[in-house]
mmCIF file of C-alpha atoms in Angstrom:
data_model
loop_
_atom_site.group_PDB
_atom_site.id
_atom_site.type_symbol
_atom_site.label_atom_id
_atom_site.label_comp_id
_atom_site.label_asym_id
_atom_site.label_seq_id
_atom_site.Cartn_x
_atom_site.Cartn_y
_atom_site.Cartn_z
ATOM 1 C CA ALA P 908 107.989 70.172 119.906
ATOM 2 C CA GLN P 909 107.807 73.201 122.522
ATOM 3 C CA SER P 910 104.273 73.177 124.558
ATOM 4 C CA VAL P 911 103.304 75.091 127.316
ATOM 5 C CA SER P 912 101.006 73.975 129.193
ATOM 6 C CA GLN P 913 98.094 75.925 131.889
ATOM 7 C CA HIS P 914 97.093 73.895 134.021
ATOM 8 C CA ASN P 915 92.959 74.468 134.456
ATOM 9 C CA HIS P 916 90.706 75.823 132.067
ATOM 10 C CA HIS P 917 88.012 77.826 134.449
ATOM 11 C CA VAL P 918 88.530 78.827 137.956
ATOM 12 C CA ILE P 919 85.865 79.884 139.738
ATOM 13 C CA LEU P 920 86.314 81.732 143.357
ATOM 14 C CA SER P 921 84.662 83.455 145.007
ATOM 15 C CA GLU P 922 85.786 87.875 145.908
ATOM 16 C CA ALA P 923 89.106 88.209 148.665
ATOM 17 C CA ALA P 924 90.136 84.085 148.085
ATOM 18 C CA SER P 925 93.613 83.517 147.161
ATOM 19 C CA LEU P 926 94.920 82.821 143.508
ATOM 20 C CA GLU P 927 96.869 80.307 141.622
ATOM 21 C CA LEU P 928 97.201 79.404 138.712
ATOM 22 C CA GLY P 929 99.381 77.385 136.563
ATOM 23 C CA CYS P 930 101.090 77.236 134.143
ATOM 24 C CA ASN P 931 103.991 74.781 131.625
ATOM 25 C CA TYR P 932 105.830 74.088 129.670
ATOM 26 C CA SER P 933 108.087 72.880 127.779
ATOM 27 C CA TYR P 934 111.320 73.838 126.837
ATOM 28 C CA GLY P 935 115.200 73.484 127.826
ATOM 29 C CA GLY P 936 116.789 76.089 126.619
ATOM 30 C CA THR P 937 116.606 80.320 127.604
ATOM 31 C CA VAL P 938 113.410 80.991 127.581
ATOM 32 C CA ASN P 939 111.442 84.303 128.269
ATOM 33 C CA LEU P 940 107.899 84.423 129.930
ATOM 34 C CA PHE P 941 104.971 86.392 130.067
ATOM 35 C CA TRP P 942 101.161 86.713 131.779
ATOM 36 C CA TYR P 943 98.347 87.687 130.254
ATOM 37 C CA VAL P 944 95.303 88.937 130.225
ATOM 38 C CA GLN P 945 92.424 89.596 128.447
ATOM 39 C CA TYR P 946 89.850 91.029 129.595
ATOM 40 C CA PRO P 947 85.685 89.875 128.316
ATOM 41 C CA GLY P 948 86.368 91.584 124.969
ATOM 42 C CA GLN P 949 88.408 93.155 125.236
ATOM 43 C CA HIS P 950 92.378 92.353 123.663
ATOM 44 C CA LEU P 951 95.289 91.210 125.177
ATOM 45 C CA GLN P 952 96.977 93.308 127.637
ATOM 46 C CA LEU P 953 100.833 91.991 129.266
ATOM 47 C CA LEU P 954 100.597 91.009 132.693
ATOM 48 C CA LEU P 955 104.567 90.414 133.530
ATOM 49 C CA LYS P 956 107.433 89.031 132.835
ATOM 50 C CA TYR P 957 110.738 87.125 133.186
ATOM 51 C CA PHE P 958 113.634 87.228 131.404
ATOM 52 C CA SER P 959 116.396 86.878 134.541
ATOM 53 C CA GLY P 960 117.420 87.403 138.078
ATOM 54 C CA ASP P 961 115.413 87.258 140.838
ATOM 55 C CA PRO P 962 112.804 84.357 140.053
ATOM 56 C CA LEU P 963 109.676 86.059 142.427
ATOM 57 C CA VAL P 964 108.031 88.879 139.579
ATOM 58 C CA LYS P 965 105.743 91.462 139.951
ATOM 59 C CA GLY P 966 103.610 92.842 137.866
ATOM 60 C CA ILE P 967 100.552 94.806 137.436
ATOM 61 C CA LYS P 968 96.922 95.058 140.515
ATOM 62 C CA GLY P 969 99.221 93.156 142.745
ATOM 63 C CA PHE P 970 100.356 89.932 140.504
ATOM 64 C CA GLU P 971 103.083 88.171 140.906
ATOM 65 C CA ALA P 972 104.543 85.184 139.263
ATOM 66 C CA GLU P 973 107.174 82.776 140.645
ATOM 67 C CA PHE P 974 109.060 80.935 137.744
ATOM 68 C CA ILE P 975 110.653 77.973 138.875
ATOM 69 C CA LYS P 976 113.387 76.408 137.033
ATOM 70 C CA SER P 977 113.888 73.075 138.197
ATOM 71 C CA LYS P 978 109.948 72.461 137.655
ATOM 72 C CA PHE P 979 110.225 74.416 134.169
ATOM 73 C CA SER P 980 107.116 76.486 135.633
ATOM 74 C CA PHE P 981 105.728 79.800 135.559
ATOM 75 C CA ASN P 982 102.771 80.241 137.569
ATOM 76 C CA LEU P 983 100.872 83.521 138.366
ATOM 77 C CA ARG P 984 99.836 84.770 142.066
ATOM 78 C CA LYS P 985 97.803 86.980 143.680
ATOM 79 C CA PRO P 986 96.651 87.284 147.884
ATOM 80 C CA SER P 987 93.795 88.792 147.340
ATOM 81 C CA VAL P 988 91.250 88.207 144.162
ATOM 82 C CA GLN P 989 88.503 91.263 143.198
ATOM 83 C CA TRP P 990 85.643 91.033 141.248
ATOM 84 C CA SER P 991 87.305 93.144 138.321
ATOM 85 C CA ASP P 992 89.746 90.380 137.469
ATOM 86 C CA THR P 993 87.511 87.711 135.865
ATOM 87 C CA ALA P 994 89.047 87.356 133.490
ATOM 88 C CA GLU P 995 90.761 85.253 130.896
ATOM 89 C CA TYR P 996 94.486 84.286 131.689
ATOM 90 C CA PHE P 997 97.664 83.530 128.849
ATOM 91 C CA CYS P 998 100.980 82.771 130.373
ATOM 92 C CA ALA P 999 103.182 83.079 126.460
ATOM 93 C CA VAL P 1000 107.156 81.230 126.606
ATOM 94 C CA TYR P 1001 109.887 82.293 124.135
ATOM 95 C CA ASN P 1002 112.482 80.328 123.051
ATOM 96 C CA THR P 1003 115.297 82.512 122.192
ATOM 97 C CA GLY P 1004 116.853 80.262 120.500
ATOM 98 C CA GLY P 1005 114.102 80.857 117.967
ATOM 99 C CA PHE P 1006 112.547 83.924 118.531
ATOM 100 C CA LYS P 1007 109.802 82.575 118.478
ATOM 101 C CA THR P 1008 106.480 82.906 120.988
ATOM 102 C CA ILE P 1009 103.908 80.499 122.495
ATOM 103 C CA PHE P 1010 100.914 81.205 124.318
ATOM 104 C CA GLY P 1011 99.160 78.641 126.457
ATOM 105 C CA ALA P 1012 95.145 77.440 125.769
ATOM 106 C CA GLY P 1013 93.832 80.064 128.531
ATOM 107 C CA THR P 1014 93.150 79.786 132.373
ATOM 108 C CA ARG P 1015 89.154 82.261 132.295
ATOM 109 C CA LEU P 1016 88.594 83.128 135.770
ATOM 110 C CA PHE P 1017 85.476 84.013 137.467
ATOM 111 C CA VAL P 1018 85.025 86.512 140.414
ATOM 112 C CA LYS P 1019 81.857 86.207 142.679
ATOM 113 C CA ALA P 1020 80.863 89.273 143.851
ATOM 114 C CA ASP E 496 101.242 106.384 121.700
ATOM 115 C CA ALA E 497 97.718 105.251 119.901
ATOM 116 C CA GLY E 498 98.924 101.347 120.347
ATOM 117 C CA VAL E 499 98.253 98.982 117.644
ATOM 118 C CA ILE E 500 95.948 100.095 115.524
ATOM 119 C CA GLN E 501 93.416 96.749 113.313
ATOM 120 C CA SER E 502 90.486 98.020 111.700
ATOM 121 C CA PRO E 503 88.063 97.709 111.102
ATOM 122 C CA ARG E 504 86.785 95.875 114.177
ATOM 123 C CA HIS E 505 83.958 93.659 113.064
ATOM 124 C CA GLU E 506 83.147 91.558 109.752
ATOM 125 C CA VAL E 507 80.853 89.844 109.610
ATOM 126 C CA THR E 508 81.174 88.982 104.898
ATOM 127 C CA GLU E 509 79.603 86.030 102.947
ATOM 128 C CA MET E 510 81.522 83.332 102.486
ATOM 129 C CA GLY E 511 83.133 82.943 98.756
ATOM 130 C CA GLN E 512 84.737 86.591 99.780
ATOM 131 C CA GLU E 513 87.390 88.048 99.831
ATOM 132 C CA VAL E 514 88.243 90.204 103.693
ATOM 133 C CA THR E 515 91.360 92.095 103.940
ATOM 134 C CA LEU E 516 92.241 93.102 107.728
ATOM 135 C CA ARG E 517 95.134 96.005 108.692
ATOM 136 C CA CYS E 518 97.118 96.615 110.969
ATOM 137 C CA LYS E 519 100.087 99.354 111.741
ATOM 138 C CA PRO E 520 101.995 98.431 114.378
ATOM 139 C CA ILE E 521 103.595 100.726 117.135
ATOM 140 C CA SER E 522 106.049 103.699 115.232
ATOM 141 C CA GLY E 523 109.310 101.997 115.869
ATOM 142 C CA HIS E 524 107.947 98.182 116.421
ATOM 143 C CA ASN E 525 110.571 95.874 113.919
ATOM 144 C CA SER E 526 108.336 92.936 115.004
ATOM 145 C CA LEU E 527 105.312 92.385 114.080
ATOM 146 C CA PHE E 528 103.007 89.331 114.606
ATOM 147 C CA TRP E 529 98.916 88.776 113.208
ATOM 148 C CA TYR E 530 97.438 85.641 115.668
ATOM 149 C CA ARG E 531 93.979 83.941 115.860
ATOM 150 C CA GLN E 532 91.490 83.680 118.738
ATOM 151 C CA THR E 533 88.986 81.095 118.718
ATOM 152 C CA MET E 534 87.376 78.854 121.673
ATOM 153 C CA MET E 535 87.980 75.325 119.572
ATOM 154 C CA ARG E 536 91.609 76.452 119.216
ATOM 155 C CA GLY E 537 92.914 79.500 121.407
ATOM 156 C CA LEU E 538 95.735 81.928 119.828
ATOM 157 C CA GLU E 539 97.251 80.659 117.201
ATOM 158 C CA LEU E 540 101.002 82.331 115.197
ATOM 159 C CA LEU E 541 99.515 82.506 111.823
ATOM 160 C CA ILE E 542 102.777 84.692 110.275
ATOM 161 C CA TYR E 543 105.424 87.270 112.205
ATOM 162 C CA PHE E 544 107.486 89.117 109.943
ATOM 163 C CA ASN E 545 110.849 91.502 111.101
ATOM 164 C CA ASN E 546 111.598 93.948 109.309
ATOM 165 C CA ASN E 547 108.412 93.863 106.606
ATOM 166 C CA VAL E 548 109.420 90.543 105.763
ATOM 167 C CA PRO E 549 108.211 87.389 106.697
ATOM 168 C CA ILE E 550 110.584 85.377 109.449
ATOM 169 C CA ASP E 551 107.560 82.721 109.494
ATOM 170 C CA ASP E 552 104.540 81.687 108.397
ATOM 171 C CA SER E 553 104.398 78.103 108.809
ATOM 172 C CA GLY E 554 100.623 79.143 110.906
ATOM 173 C CA MET E 555 99.459 80.372 107.973
ATOM 174 C CA PRO E 556 95.781 77.615 107.337
ATOM 175 C CA GLU E 557 96.104 77.349 103.991
ATOM 176 C CA ASP E 558 97.403 79.486 100.482
ATOM 177 C CA ARG E 559 93.769 80.971 100.990
ATOM 178 C CA PHE E 560 95.374 83.178 103.700
ATOM 179 C CA SER E 561 97.832 85.690 102.688
ATOM 180 C CA ALA E 562 100.167 88.528 104.727
ATOM 181 C CA LYS E 563 101.437 91.056 103.605
ATOM 182 C CA MET E 564 103.924 93.789 105.267
ATOM 183 C CA PRO E 565 105.012 96.501 102.291
ATOM 184 C CA ASN E 566 106.077 99.074 105.375
ATOM 185 C CA ALA E 567 107.250 99.838 108.257
ATOM 186 C CA SER E 568 103.700 101.189 109.893
ATOM 187 C CA PHE E 569 100.952 98.966 107.707
ATOM 188 C CA SER E 570 100.279 95.092 107.205
ATOM 189 C CA THR E 571 96.973 93.545 105.621
ATOM 190 C CA LEU E 572 96.193 89.385 106.079
ATOM 191 C CA LYS E 573 93.837 88.536 103.672
ATOM 192 C CA ILE E 574 91.635 85.708 103.063
ATOM 193 C CA GLN E 575 90.201 85.001 99.812
ATOM 194 C CA PRO E 576 88.404 82.797 99.813
ATOM 195 C CA SER E 577 86.851 83.106 103.270
ATOM 196 C CA GLU E 578 84.562 79.772 105.044
ATOM 197 C CA PRO E 579 82.180 79.867 107.437
ATOM 198 C CA ARG E 580 85.693 78.068 109.538
ATOM 199 C CA ASP E 581 88.092 81.571 109.677
ATOM 200 C CA SER E 582 84.797 82.978 111.783
ATOM 201 C CA ALA E 583 86.709 83.527 114.753
ATOM 202 C CA VAL E 584 89.404 87.061 116.798
ATOM 203 C CA TYR E 585 92.330 88.211 114.704
ATOM 204 C CA PHE E 586 94.767 90.189 116.277
ATOM 205 C CA CYS E 587 98.035 92.123 115.129
ATOM 206 C CA ALA E 588 100.795 92.589 117.832
ATOM 207 C CA SER E 589 104.509 94.342 117.881
ATOM 208 C CA SER E 590 107.345 94.557 119.414
ATOM 209 C CA PRO E 591 110.381 96.484 119.717
ATOM 210 C CA ALA E 592 112.747 93.850 118.483
ATOM 211 C CA ARG E 593 112.803 90.100 117.520
ATOM 212 C CA THR E 594 114.225 89.345 120.801
ATOM 213 C CA ASN E 595 110.585 89.711 122.961
ATOM 214 C CA TYR E 596 110.693 92.213 125.448
ATOM 215 C CA GLY E 597 106.939 91.116 125.255
ATOM 216 C CA TYR E 598 104.292 91.833 122.614
ATOM 217 C CA THR E 599 101.861 95.257 122.609
ATOM 218 C CA PHE E 600 98.791 93.938 121.093
ATOM 219 C CA GLY E 601 95.447 95.549 118.967
ATOM 220 C CA SER E 602 92.676 95.259 119.712
ATOM 221 C CA GLY E 603 91.106 92.439 117.155
ATOM 222 C CA THR E 604 89.325 92.056 114.375
ATOM 223 C CA ARG E 605 86.284 90.167 115.492
ATOM 224 C CA LEU E 606 85.958 88.292 111.963
ATOM 225 C CA THR E 607 82.535 86.115 110.706
ATOM 226 C CA VAL E 608 81.922 83.608 107.710
ATOM 227 C CA VAL E 609 78.345 83.330 106.901
#
């Protein structure tokens, strides 16, 4: 069965530290890949997405993600985090053949000021 | 564009009562999704519609749950009878087409069943 794995459930960083959140998926076919962010008490918002082309995708607020097809990975990165990046981050994979989007369990990021 | 609109924002009800959650998708979006979010199970897809037709309801936990989409601008998720373990945040999301270009989520309904 298709699955999405986010390696870290909780991450604590200090401001200005670099961030990398891991995401791996199990589906071998064509996929669309997404990262969503959920700020405390709010709904999920789309951070960035990958469909095809350049495997390095840039999103809002300085976030980027790299698709490595051979590793079935789509890791999220940010060179320097801010306190306002404190949120939960969800990786999601859309299986173009099955028309379903599967979300990972989420990674809670806490940035210390 | 007002985004995806859900109501109510909060619902507290007693066990055994019927609960109806409502969602208005973004105009022109063909697909609508209902998700449930809990600490224990994370984000779960309950059901999704394409052009008002239910496509996959395999995520609906039990017969107590039902969902309808009578027209392109309105959907409901009903729980009858409700149980304490149904307590969660229920999100509705919509997207422009069956192919996923990214979802727009509503603000969610926080349901507490006591």
